[in-house]
Coordinates of C-alpha atoms and ligand atoms in Angstrom, one line a residue:
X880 CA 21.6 2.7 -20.3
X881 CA 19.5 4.2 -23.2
X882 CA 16.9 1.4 -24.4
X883 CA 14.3 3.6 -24.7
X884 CA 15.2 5.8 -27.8
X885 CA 15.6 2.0 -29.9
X886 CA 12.7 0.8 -28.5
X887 CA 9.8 3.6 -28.7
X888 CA 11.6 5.1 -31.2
X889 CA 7.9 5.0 -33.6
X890 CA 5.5 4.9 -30.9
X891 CA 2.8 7.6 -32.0
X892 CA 1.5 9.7 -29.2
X893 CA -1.5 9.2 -27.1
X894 CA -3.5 10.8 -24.4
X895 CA -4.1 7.7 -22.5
X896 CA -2.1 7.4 -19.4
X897 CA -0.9 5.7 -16.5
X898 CA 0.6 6.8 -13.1
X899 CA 4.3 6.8 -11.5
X900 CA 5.3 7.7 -8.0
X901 CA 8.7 9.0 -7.2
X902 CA 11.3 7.8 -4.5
X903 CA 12.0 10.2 -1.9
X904 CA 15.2 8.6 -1.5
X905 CA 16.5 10.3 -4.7
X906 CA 16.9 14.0 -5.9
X907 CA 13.3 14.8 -7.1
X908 CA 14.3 17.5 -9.8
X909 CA 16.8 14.9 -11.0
X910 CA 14.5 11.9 -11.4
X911 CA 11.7 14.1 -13.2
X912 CA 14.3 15.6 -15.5
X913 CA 15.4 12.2 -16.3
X914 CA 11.8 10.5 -16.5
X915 CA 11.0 13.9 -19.0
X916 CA 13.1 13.9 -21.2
X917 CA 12.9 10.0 -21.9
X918 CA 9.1 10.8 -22.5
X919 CA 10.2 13.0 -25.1
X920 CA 12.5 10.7 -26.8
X921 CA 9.4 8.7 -26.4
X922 CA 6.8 10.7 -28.1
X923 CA 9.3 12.7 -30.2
X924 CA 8.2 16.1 -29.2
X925 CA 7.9 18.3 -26.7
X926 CA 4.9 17.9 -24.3
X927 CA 3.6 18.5 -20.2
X928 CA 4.4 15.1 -18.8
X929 CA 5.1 13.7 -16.5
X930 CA 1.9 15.6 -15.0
X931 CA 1.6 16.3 -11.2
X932 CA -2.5 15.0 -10.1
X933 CA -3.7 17.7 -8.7
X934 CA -6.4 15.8 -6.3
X935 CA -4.0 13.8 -4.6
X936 CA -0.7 16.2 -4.8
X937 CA -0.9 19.3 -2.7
X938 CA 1.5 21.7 -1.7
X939 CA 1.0 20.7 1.7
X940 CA 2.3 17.3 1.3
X941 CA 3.3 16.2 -2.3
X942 CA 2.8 12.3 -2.6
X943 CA 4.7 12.9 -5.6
X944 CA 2.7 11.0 -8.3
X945 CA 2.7 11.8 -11.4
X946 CA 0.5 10.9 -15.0
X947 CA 2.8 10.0 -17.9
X948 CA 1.8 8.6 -21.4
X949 CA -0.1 5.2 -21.2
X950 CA 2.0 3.6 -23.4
X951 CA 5.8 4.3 -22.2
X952 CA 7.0 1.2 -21.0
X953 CA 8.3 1.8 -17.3
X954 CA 10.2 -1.8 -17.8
X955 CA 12.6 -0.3 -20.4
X956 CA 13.3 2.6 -18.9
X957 CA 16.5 4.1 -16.8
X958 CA 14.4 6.1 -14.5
X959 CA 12.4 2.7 -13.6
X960 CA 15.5 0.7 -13.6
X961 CA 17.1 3.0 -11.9
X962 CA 14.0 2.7 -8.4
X963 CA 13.9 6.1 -9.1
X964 CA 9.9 5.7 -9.8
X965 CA 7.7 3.3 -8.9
X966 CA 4.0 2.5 -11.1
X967 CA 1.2 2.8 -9.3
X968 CA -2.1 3.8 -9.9
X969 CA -2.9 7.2 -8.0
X970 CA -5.9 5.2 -6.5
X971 CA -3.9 3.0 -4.5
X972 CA -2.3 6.5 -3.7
X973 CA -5.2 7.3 -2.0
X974 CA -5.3 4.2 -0.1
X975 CA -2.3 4.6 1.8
X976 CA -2.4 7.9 2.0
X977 CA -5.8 7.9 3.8
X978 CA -4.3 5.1 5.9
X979 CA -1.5 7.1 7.5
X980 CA -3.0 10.6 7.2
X981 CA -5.7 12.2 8.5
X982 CA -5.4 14.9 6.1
X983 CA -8.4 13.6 3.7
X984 CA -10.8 12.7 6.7
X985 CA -13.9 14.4 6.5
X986 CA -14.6 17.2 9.5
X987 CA -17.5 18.7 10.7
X988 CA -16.5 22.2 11.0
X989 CA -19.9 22.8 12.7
X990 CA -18.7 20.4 15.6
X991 CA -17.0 21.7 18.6
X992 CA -13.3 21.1 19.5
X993 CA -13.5 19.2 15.9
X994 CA -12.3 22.3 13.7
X995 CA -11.7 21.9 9.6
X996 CA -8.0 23.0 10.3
X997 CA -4.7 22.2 8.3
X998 CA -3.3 19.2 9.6
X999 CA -0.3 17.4 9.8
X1000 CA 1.1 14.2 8.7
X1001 CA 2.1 11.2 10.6
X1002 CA 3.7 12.7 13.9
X1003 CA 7.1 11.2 14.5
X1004 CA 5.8 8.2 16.2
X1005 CA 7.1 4.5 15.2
X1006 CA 3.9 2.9 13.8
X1007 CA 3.0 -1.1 13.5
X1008 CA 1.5 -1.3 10.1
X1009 CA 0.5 -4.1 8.9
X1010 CA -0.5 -5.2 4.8
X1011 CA -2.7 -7.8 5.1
X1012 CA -2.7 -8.9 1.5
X1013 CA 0.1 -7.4 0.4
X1014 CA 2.0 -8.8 -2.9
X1015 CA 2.9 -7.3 -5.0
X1016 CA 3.8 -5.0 -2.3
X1017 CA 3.8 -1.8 -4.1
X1018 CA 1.3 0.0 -1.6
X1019 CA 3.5 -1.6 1.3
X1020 CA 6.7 0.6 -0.5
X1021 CA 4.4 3.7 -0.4
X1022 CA 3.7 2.9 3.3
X1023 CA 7.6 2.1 4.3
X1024 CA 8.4 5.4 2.5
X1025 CA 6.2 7.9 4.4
X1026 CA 5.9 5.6 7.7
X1027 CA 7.9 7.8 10.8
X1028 CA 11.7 6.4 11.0
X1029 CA 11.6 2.8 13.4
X1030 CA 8.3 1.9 12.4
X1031 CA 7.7 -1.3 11.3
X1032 CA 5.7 -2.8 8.5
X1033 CA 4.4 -6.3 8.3
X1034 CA 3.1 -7.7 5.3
X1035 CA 1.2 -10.7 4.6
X1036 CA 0.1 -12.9 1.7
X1037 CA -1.1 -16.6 0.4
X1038 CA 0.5 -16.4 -2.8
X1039 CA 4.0 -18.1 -2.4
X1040 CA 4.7 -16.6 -6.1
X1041 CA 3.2 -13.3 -5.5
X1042 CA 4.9 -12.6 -2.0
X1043 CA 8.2 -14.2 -3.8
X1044 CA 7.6 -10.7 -6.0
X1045 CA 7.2 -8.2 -2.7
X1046 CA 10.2 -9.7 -1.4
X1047 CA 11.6 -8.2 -4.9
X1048 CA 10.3 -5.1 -4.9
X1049 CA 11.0 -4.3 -1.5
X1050 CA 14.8 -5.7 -2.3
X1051 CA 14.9 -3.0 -5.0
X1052 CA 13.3 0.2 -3.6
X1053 CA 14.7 -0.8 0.2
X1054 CA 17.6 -3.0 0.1
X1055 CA 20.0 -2.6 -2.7
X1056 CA 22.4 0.0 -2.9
X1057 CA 22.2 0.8 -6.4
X1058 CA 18.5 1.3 -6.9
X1059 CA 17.7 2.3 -3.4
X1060 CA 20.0 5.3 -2.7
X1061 CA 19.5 4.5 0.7
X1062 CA 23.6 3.7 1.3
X1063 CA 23.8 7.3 -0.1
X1064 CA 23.9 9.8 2.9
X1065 CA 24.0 12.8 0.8
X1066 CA 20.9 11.6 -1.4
X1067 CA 18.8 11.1 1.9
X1068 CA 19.5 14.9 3.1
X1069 CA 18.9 15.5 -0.3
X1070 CA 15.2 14.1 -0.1
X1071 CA 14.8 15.0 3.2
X1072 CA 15.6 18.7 1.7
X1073 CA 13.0 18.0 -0.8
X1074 CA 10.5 16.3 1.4
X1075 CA 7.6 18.1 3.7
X1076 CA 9.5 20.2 5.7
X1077 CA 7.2 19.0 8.8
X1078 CA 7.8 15.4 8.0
X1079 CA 11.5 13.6 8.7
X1080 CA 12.4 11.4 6.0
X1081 CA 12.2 7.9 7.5
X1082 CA 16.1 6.9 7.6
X1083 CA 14.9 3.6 8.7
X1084 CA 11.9 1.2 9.0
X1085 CA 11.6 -2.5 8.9
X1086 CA 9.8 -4.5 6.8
X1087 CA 8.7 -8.2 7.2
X1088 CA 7.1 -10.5 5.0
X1089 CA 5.1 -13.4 5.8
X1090 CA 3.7 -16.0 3.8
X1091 CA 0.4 -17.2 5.4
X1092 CA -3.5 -16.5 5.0
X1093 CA -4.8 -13.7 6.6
X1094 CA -7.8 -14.4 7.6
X1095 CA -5.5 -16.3 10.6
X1096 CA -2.7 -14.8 10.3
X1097 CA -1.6 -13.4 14.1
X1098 CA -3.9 -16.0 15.8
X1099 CA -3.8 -19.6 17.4
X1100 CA -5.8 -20.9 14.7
X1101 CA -3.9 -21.6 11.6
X1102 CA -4.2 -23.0 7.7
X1103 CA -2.9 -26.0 8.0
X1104 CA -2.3 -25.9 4.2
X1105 CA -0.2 -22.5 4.2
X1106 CA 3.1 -22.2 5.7
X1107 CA 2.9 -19.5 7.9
X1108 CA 6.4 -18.3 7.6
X1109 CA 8.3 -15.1 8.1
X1110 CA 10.3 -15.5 4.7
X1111 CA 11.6 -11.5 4.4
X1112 CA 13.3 -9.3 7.1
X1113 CA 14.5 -6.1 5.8
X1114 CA 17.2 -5.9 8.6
X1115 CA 18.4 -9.0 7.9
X1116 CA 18.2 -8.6 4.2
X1117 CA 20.6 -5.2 5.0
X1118 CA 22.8 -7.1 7.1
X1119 CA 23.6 -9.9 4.8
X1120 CA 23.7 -7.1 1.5
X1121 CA 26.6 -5.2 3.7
X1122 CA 28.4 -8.4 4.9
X1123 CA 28.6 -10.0 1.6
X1124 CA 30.9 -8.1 -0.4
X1125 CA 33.5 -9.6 2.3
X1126 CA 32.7 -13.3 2.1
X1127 CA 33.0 -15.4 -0.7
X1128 CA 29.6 -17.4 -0.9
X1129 CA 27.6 -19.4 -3.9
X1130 CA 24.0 -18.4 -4.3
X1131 CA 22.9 -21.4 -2.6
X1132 CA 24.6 -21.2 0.5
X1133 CA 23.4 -17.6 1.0
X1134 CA 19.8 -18.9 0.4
X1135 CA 20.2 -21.7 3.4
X1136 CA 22.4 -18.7 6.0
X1137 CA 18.8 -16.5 5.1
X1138 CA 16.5 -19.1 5.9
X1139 CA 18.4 -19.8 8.9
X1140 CA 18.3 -16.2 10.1
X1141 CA 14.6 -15.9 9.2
X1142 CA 13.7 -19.3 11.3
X1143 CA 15.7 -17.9 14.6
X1144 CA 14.3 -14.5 13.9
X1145 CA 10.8 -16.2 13.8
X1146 CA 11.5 -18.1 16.6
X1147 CA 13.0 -15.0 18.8
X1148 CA 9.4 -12.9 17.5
X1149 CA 7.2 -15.6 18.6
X1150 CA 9.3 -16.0 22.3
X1151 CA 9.0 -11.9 23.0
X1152 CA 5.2 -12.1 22.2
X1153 CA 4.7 -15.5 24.2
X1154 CA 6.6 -13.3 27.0
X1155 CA 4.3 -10.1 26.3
X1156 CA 1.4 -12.0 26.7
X1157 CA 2.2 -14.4 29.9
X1158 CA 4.6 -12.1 31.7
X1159 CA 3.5 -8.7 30.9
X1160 CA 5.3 -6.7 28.3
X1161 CA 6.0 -3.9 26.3
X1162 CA 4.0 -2.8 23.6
X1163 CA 5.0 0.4 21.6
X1164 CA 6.3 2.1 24.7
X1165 CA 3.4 1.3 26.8
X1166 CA 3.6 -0.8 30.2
X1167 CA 1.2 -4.1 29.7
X1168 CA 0.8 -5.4 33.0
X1169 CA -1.0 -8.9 33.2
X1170 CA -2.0 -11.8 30.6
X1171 CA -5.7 -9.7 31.0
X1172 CA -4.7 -6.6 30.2
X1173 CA -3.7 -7.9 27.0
X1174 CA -6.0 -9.4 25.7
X1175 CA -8.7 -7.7 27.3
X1176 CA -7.2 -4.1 26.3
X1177 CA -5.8 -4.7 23.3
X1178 CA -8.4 -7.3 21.3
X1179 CA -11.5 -7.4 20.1
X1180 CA -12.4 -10.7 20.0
X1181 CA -15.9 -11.3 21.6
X1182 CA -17.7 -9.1 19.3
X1183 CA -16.4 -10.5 15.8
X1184 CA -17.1 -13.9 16.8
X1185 CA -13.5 -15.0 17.8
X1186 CA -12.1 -16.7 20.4
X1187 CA -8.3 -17.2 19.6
X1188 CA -6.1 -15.1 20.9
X1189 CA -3.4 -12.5 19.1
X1190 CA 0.0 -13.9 18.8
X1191 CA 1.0 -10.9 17.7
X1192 CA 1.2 -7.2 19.2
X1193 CA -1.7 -5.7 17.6
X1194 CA -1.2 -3.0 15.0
X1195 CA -1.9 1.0 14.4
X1196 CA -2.7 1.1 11.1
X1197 CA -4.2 -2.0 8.9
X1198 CA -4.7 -2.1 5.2
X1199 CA -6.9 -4.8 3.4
X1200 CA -6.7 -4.1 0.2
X1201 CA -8.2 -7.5 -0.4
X1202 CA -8.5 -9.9 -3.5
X1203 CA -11.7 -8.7 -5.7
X1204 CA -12.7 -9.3 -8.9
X1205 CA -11.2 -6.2 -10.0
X1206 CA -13.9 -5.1 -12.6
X1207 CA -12.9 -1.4 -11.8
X1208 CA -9.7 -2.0 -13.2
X1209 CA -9.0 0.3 -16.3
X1210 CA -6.8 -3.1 -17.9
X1211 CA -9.8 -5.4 -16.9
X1212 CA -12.9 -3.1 -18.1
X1213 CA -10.5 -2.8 -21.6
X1214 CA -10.0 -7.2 -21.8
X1215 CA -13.8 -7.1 -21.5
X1216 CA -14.3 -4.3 -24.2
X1217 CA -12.1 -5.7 -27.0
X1218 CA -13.8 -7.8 -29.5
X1219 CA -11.4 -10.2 -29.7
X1220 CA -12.1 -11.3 -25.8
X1221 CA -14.7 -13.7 -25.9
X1222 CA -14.5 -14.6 -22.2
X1223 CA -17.0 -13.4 -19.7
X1224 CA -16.1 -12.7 -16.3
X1225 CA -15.0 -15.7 -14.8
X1226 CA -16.8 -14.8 -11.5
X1227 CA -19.8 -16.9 -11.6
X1228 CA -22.8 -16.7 -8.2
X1229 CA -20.8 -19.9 -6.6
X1230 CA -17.3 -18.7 -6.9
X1231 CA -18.8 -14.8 -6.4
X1232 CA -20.1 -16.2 -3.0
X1233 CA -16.8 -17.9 -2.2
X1234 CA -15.2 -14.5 -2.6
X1235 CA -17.1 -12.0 -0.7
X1236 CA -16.8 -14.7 1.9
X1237 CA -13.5 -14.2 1.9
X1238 CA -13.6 -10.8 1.9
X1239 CA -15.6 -11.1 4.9
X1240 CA -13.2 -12.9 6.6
X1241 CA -10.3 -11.0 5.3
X1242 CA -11.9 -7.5 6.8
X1243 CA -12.5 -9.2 10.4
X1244 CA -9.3 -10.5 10.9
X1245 CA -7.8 -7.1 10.1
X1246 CA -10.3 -5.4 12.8
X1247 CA -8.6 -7.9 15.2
X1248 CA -5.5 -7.4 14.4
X1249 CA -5.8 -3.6 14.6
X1250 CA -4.8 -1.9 18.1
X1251 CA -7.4 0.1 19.7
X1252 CA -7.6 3.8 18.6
X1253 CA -5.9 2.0 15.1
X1254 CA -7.0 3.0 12.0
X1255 CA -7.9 0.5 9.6
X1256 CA -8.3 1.1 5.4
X1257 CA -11.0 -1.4 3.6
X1258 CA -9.8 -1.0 -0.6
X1259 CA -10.9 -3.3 -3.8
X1260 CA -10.4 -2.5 -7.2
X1261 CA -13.9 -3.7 -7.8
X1262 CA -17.3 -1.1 -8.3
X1263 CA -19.7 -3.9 -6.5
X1264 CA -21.5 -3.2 -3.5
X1265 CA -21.4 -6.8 -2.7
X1266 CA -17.8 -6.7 -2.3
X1267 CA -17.8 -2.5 -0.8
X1268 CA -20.5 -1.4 0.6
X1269 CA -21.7 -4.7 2.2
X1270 CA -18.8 -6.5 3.5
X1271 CA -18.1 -3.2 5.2
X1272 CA -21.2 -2.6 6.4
X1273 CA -21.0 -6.3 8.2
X1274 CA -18.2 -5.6 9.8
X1275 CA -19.8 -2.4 11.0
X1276 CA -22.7 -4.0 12.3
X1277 CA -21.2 -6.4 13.8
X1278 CA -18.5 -5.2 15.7
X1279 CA -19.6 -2.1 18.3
X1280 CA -16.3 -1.2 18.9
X1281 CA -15.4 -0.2 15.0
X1282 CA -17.1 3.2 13.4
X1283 CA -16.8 4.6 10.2
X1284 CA -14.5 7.7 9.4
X1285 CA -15.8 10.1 6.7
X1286 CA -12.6 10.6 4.1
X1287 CA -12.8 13.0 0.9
X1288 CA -10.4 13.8 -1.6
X1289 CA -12.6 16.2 -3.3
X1290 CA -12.9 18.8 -0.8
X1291 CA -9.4 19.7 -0.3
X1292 CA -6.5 21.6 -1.9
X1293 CA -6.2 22.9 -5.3
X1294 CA -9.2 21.7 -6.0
X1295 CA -12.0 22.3 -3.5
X1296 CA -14.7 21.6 -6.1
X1297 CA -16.5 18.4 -7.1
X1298 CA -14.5 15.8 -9.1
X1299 CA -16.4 14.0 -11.7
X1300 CA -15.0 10.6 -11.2
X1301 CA -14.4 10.7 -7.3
X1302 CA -18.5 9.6 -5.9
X1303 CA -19.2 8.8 -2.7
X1304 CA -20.1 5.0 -1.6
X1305 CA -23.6 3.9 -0.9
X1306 CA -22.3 4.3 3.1
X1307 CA -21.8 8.2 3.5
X1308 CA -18.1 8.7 4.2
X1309 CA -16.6 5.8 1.4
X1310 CA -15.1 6.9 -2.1
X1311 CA -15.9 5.4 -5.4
X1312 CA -13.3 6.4 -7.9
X1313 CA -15.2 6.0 -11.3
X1314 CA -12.5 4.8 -13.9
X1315 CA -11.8 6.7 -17.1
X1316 CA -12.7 4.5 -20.0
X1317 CA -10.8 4.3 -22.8
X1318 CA -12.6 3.2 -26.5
X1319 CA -10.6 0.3 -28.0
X1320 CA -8.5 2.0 -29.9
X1321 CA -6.8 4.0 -27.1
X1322 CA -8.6 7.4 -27.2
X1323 CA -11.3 9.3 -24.9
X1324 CA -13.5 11.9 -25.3
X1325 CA -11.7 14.1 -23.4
X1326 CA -8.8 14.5 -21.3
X1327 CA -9.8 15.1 -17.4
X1328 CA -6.6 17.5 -16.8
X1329 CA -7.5 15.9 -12.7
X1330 CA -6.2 12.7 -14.2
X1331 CA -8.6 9.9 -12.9
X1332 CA -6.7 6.4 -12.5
X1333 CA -8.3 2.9 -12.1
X1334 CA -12.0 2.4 -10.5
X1335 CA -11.8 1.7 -6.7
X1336 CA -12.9 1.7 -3.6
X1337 CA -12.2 2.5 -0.2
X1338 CA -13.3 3.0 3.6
X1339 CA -11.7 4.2 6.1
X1340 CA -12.5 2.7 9.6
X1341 CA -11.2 3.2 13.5
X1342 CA -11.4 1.2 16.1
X1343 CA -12.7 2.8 19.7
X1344 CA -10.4 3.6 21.7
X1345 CA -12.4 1.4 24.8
Ligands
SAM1479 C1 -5.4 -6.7 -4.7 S1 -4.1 -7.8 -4.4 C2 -3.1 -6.9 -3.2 C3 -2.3 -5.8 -3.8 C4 -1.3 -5.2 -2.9 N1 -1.9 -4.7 -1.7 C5 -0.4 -4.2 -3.5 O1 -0.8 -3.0 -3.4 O2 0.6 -4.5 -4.1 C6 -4.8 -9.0 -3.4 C7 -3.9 -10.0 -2.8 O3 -4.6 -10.8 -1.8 C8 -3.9 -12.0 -1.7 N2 -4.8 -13.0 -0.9 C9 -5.9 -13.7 -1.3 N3 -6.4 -14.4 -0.3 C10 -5.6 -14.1 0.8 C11 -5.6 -14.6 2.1 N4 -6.5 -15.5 2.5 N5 -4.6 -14.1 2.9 C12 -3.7 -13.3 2.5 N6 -3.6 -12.8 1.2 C13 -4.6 -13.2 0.4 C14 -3.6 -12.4 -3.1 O4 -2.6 -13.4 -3.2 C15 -3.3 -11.1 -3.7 O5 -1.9 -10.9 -3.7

């Protein structure tokens, strides 16, 4: 499948770039062989990428992203085609891998029993994660790949069309044979072979999908406007991929059999957490004795102003990466730079207001829906305080039982110096990540060989343990 030579075949070079990951679940030498040498048929000479980022990639634990040239297009190319790589921006890199590591958390080395030592990734524990605003889902693929096997991951959006495109993605890089590798036992010992020796390659998590708003989502109170549906399960998805090479079914009739199985999969979820919460229950291994204890241990509710109670089994680890107004985004700060782009930003104080309300909302409802001792990531692509600093700072003040932990990706690694474009927020212990800016014809003044990727920010917050 060799579109690209045709297609880029007088594309001149450039030093702008943008960012890949690659999937564990194929060889690694293989897919960066492949991705090389159709950059070179790209640019028509020899060159470095793709590039390794050396402030989120460590020997340690390689996250495995990688700069390539700004202008190859990922859509015409075999390696993308392939799900060999994803495109993401190392930023939302960071997110996720600050979510489910601990590895970038700030330590006092002058504190007691609190030493600055090596530490490990996720331990082999199943983990509840849950996306809160997840389409296009491309953080929640990071998250399934480097989640311990039998977690599950939950994700949650209000976009029909946009969580119509996670349910893609996560069909690509999860479900289907041929771009997966996951039918492939050989290619999984292969990237197990290839991954962090002290961290098993998940063989299996599941994923769910539901369309509904989250600032209700999990609760008795719901948006009577959104369907709040379960409209993706990744077992399922599996079951039907492996059964239907032996029936002979139209296209339609396998929509209606999933929709089925996701409304009696629904219906089964909400029965074993009506039973968990009136009869006692099991929650991630751990005994829950009476209606009380549930609630009482495992919500938050008083404090952040809420009185409904969870419908769902609360969750380890919670990302918001919620809507913003994504002025930190290098794509955004370029529309707004060109002369031809007449338009303002769209965000005027009314509809500005509307949004950090949201954001408000959106940041409290993950705080309830996290378990105690959970870990809890706050990102936007935005650089305003109103929409950082302060709606975390809200949730800080007003919930006693959430605190603030300190994360740094300068200090660690190759790299244990300063990076130019990595600040800290306004709140000690949040990153800024400055965006490099590109002139409108495509160039920079120089090249920062740390390879800086959109603006962004993000906070890192846990919820006590009682
Ligand atoms: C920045 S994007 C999320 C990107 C995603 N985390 C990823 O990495 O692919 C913000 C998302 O929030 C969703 N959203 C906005 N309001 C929401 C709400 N009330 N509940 C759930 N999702 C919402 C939008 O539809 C949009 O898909």
């Amino acid at each position: 499948m060799s579109t690209q030579s045709s297609s880029h075949a007088h594309a001149s070079p450039s030093l702008r770039h943008r960012f890949v990951r690659l999937n564990p679940r194929f060889d690694r030498d293989e897919t960066l062989g492949l991705l090389k040498s159709e950059i070179q048929r790209f640019q028509q000479h020899d060159n470095e990428y793709p590039l390794p980022v050396p402030w989120l990639n460590f020997k340690e634990y390689q996250l495995e992203f990688f700069a390539i040239p700004g202008e190859f297009s990922l859509n015409r190319s075999t390696s993308f085609q392939s799900g060999r790589i994803y495109g993401m921006d190392v930023t939302s890199g960071a997110a996720v891998a600050a979510l489910l590591f601990d590895f970038y958390d700030v330590v006092d080395p002058a504190a007691p029993n609190n030493q600055n030592k090596k530490r490990k990734p996720v331990s082999g524990e199943p983990l509840r994660v849950l996306d809160l605003c997840c389409a296009p889902g491309i953080k929640l693929c990071m998250m399934a790949d480097l989640s311990p096997a039998s977690s599950i991951l939950v994700g949650v959006d209000i976009s029909p069309q946009r969580i119509s495109l996670a349910k893609n993605i996560i069909k690509k890089y999860h479900i289907d044979a041929s771009t997966s590798a996951s039918q492939s036992t050989s290619v999984i010992a292969d990237a197990k072979k290839h991954s962090n020796a002290e961290n098993e390659f998940p063989s299996r998590v599941s994923i769910r999908l539901y369309h509904a708003d989250g600032t209700t989502f999990g609760t008795n109170e719901s948006n009577s406007t959104v369907k709040n549906g379960l409209v993706f399960d990744s077992n399922a998805a599996l079951d039907e991929f492996r059964s239907r090479g032996k029936r002979k079914r139209t296209n339609k009739s396998a929509k209606a059999r999933e929709k089925r199985r996701l409304l009696e999969l629904q219906r089964r979820e909400e029965d074993e957490n009506a039973n968990d919460i009136t009869a006692g229950g099991n929650l991630n291994g751990k005994k829950i004795d009476t209606v009380s204890h549930y609630i009482c241990d495992l919500m938050n509710d008083e404090d952040i102003g809420c009185t409904c109670t969870l419908a769902v089994p609360p969750f380890d680890r919670v990302l918001v990466d919620v809507e913003c107004s994504t002025d930190g985004a290098i794509k955004h700060i370029e529309k707004n730079q060109s002369a031809s782009s007449s338009r303002s930003s769209v965000w005027d104080d009314k509809n500005m207001d509307e949004l950090i309300d949201l954001q408000k909302r959106l940041i409290y409802s993950g705080f309830r829906l996290l378990k105690r001792g959970g870990v809890m990531i706050y990102s936007t692509c935005s650089l305003s305080s109103k929409q950082n600093e302060h709606v975390v700072s809200s949730l800080l003040d007003e919930c006693q039982d959430s605190f603030l932990i300190p994360v740094s990706f300068s200090a660690h690694g190759e790299s244990s110096r300063e990076i130019s474009f990595i600040d800290e927020g306004s709140i000690p212990g949040t990153v800024r990540f400055k965006p490099i800016v590109y002139d409108v014809k495509g160039g920079h003044d120089s090249v920062d060989c740390l390879l800086p990727g959109n603006g962004f920010f993000l906070a890192k917050i846990g919820k006590r343990q009682n």
